């Protein structure tokens, strides 16, 4: 199945490192599940990053603790299932797997936020999962 990013998702990738864009493009070609880029999923200003921090969506405040989104070295995604966005961990893991495979094929080193450990682990079907399942960044 061939998936395409919407014009809105393409706009949300503007300013992202070209290597990460290449990974994202190849991931879309090899993914078994469709995906897109959410609002604030690409390049962020310090103000936007701080607002996400204050709302509890990020651990980086944008000023003292910078996010890789602020330098264009990170990208967030959502799965697109049955005509709507999905943030379910198993859907996000499938999208992440496509990104990890694409990065390997392109010889680009990335990190998936799903591997980041929580202080208090959360479990899905007895398996611990990381705290930022919808995030990849250059390493």
Coordinates of C-alpha atoms in Angstrom, one line a residue:
X1 CA 0.0 0.0 0.0
X2 CA 1.3 3.4 -0.9
X3 CA 0.8 6.3 1.6
X4 CA 1.3 10.0 1.1
X5 CA 1.7 12.8 3.6
X6 CA -0.9 15.5 3.5
X7 CA 0.1 19.1 2.5
X8 CA -0.4 20.0 6.2
X9 CA 2.0 17.3 7.3
X10 CA 4.5 18.3 4.7
X11 CA 4.3 21.9 5.9
X12 CA 4.9 20.7 9.5
X13 CA 8.2 19.2 8.4
X14 CA 9.6 22.5 7.1
X15 CA 13.0 23.3 8.8
X16 CA 13.7 19.7 9.7
X17 CA 17.1 18.2 9.0
X18 CA 17.3 16.8 5.5
X19 CA 18.5 13.4 6.8
X20 CA 15.5 13.1 9.1
X21 CA 13.2 14.1 6.1
X22 CA 14.8 11.3 4.0
X23 CA 14.2 8.8 6.8
X24 CA 10.6 10.0 7.2
X25 CA 10.0 9.8 3.4
X26 CA 11.4 6.2 3.2
X27 CA 9.4 5.2 6.3
X28 CA 6.2 6.3 4.5
X29 CA 7.1 4.0 1.6
X30 CA 7.8 0.9 3.7
X31 CA 5.3 1.4 6.5
X32 CA 2.4 -1.0 6.9
X33 CA 0.4 1.7 8.6
X34 CA -0.3 5.3 7.4
X35 CA 1.0 8.2 9.5
X36 CA 1.2 12.0 9.6
X37 CA 2.9 14.8 11.4
X38 CA 0.9 16.5 14.2
X39 CA 0.8 20.2 15.0
X40 CA 4.1 21.2 16.6
X41 CA 5.6 17.9 15.5
X42 CA 8.4 19.5 13.6
X43 CA 10.5 22.7 14.1
X44 CA 9.5 24.6 17.3
X45 CA 10.2 28.1 18.6
X46 CA 11.3 28.6 22.2
X47 CA 7.8 30.0 22.9
X48 CA 6.0 27.0 21.5
X49 CA 8.4 24.6 23.2
X50 CA 7.8 26.3 26.5
X51 CA 4.0 26.2 26.1
X52 CA 4.2 22.4 25.5
X53 CA 6.4 22.1 28.6
X54 CA 4.0 24.1 30.7
X55 CA 1.1 21.9 29.4
X56 CA 3.0 18.7 30.4
X57 CA 3.7 17.5 26.9
X58 CA 7.5 17.9 27.0
X59 CA 10.3 17.6 29.4
X60 CA 12.2 20.5 27.8
X61 CA 11.2 24.1 28.7
X62 CA 12.6 25.6 25.5
X63 CA 14.9 28.1 27.3
X64 CA 17.1 26.4 29.9
X65 CA 16.5 22.8 28.6
X66 CA 16.3 22.8 24.8
X67 CA 14.4 20.3 22.7
X68 CA 15.8 18.8 19.6
X69 CA 12.7 20.1 17.9
X70 CA 14.1 23.6 18.3
X71 CA 17.1 22.7 16.1
X72 CA 15.2 20.7 13.5
X73 CA 16.7 17.4 14.7
X74 CA 13.4 15.8 15.9
X75 CA 10.1 14.9 14.4
X76 CA 6.9 13.6 16.0
X77 CA 4.3 11.5 14.2
X78 CA 0.8 10.0 14.7
X79 CA -0.6 6.8 13.2
X80 CA -3.5 7.2 10.8
X81 CA -6.0 4.3 11.2
X82 CA -9.5 4.0 9.9
X83 CA -9.6 7.6 8.8
X84 CA -8.4 9.2 12.0
X85 CA -5.3 9.9 14.1
X86 CA -4.3 7.2 16.5
X87 CA -2.0 7.6 19.5
X88 CA -2.3 3.9 20.5
X89 CA 1.0 2.5 21.5
X90 CA 0.9 -0.5 19.1
X91 CA 0.1 1.8 16.2
X92 CA 2.9 4.2 17.1
X93 CA 5.3 1.2 17.5
X94 CA 4.5 0.1 13.9
X95 CA 5.2 3.6 12.6
X96 CA 8.4 3.8 14.6
X97 CA 9.6 0.4 13.3
X98 CA 9.3 1.8 9.7
X99 CA 11.4 4.8 10.7
X100 CA 14.0 2.7 12.4
X101 CA 14.2 0.4 9.4
X102 CA 14.4 3.4 7.0
X103 CA 17.1 5.0 9.1
X104 CA 19.1 1.7 9.0
X105 CA 18.7 1.5 5.2
X106 CA 19.9 5.1 4.8
X107 CA 22.6 4.8 7.4
X108 CA 21.2 7.6 9.5
X109 CA 21.4 7.2 13.3
X110 CA 18.1 8.0 15.0
X111 CA 16.6 7.5 18.5
X112 CA 13.0 6.5 19.1
X113 CA 11.3 8.0 22.1
X114 CA 9.5 4.7 22.8
X115 CA 12.8 3.4 24.1
X116 CA 13.1 6.1 26.7
X117 CA 12.5 4.7 30.2
X118 CA 9.9 6.1 32.6
X119 CA 10.7 6.5 36.3
X120 CA 7.6 4.4 36.9
X121 CA 7.2 2.1 34.0
X122 CA 3.8 1.8 32.2
X123 CA 2.9 -1.5 30.7
X124 CA 0.7 -2.6 27.8
X125 CA 0.0 -6.3 27.8
X126 CA 2.8 -6.8 30.3
X127 CA 5.4 -5.1 28.2
X128 CA 7.0 -1.8 29.4
X129 CA 7.0 1.1 27.0
X130 CA 8.7 4.4 26.8
X131 CA 7.3 7.8 27.4
X132 CA 7.5 9.4 24.0
X133 CA 6.2 6.8 21.5
X134 CA 5.4 9.3 18.8
X135 CA 9.0 10.8 18.6
X136 CA 12.2 10.2 16.6
X137 CA 15.3 12.3 16.6
X138 CA 18.8 12.3 15.1
X139 CA 21.4 10.8 17.5

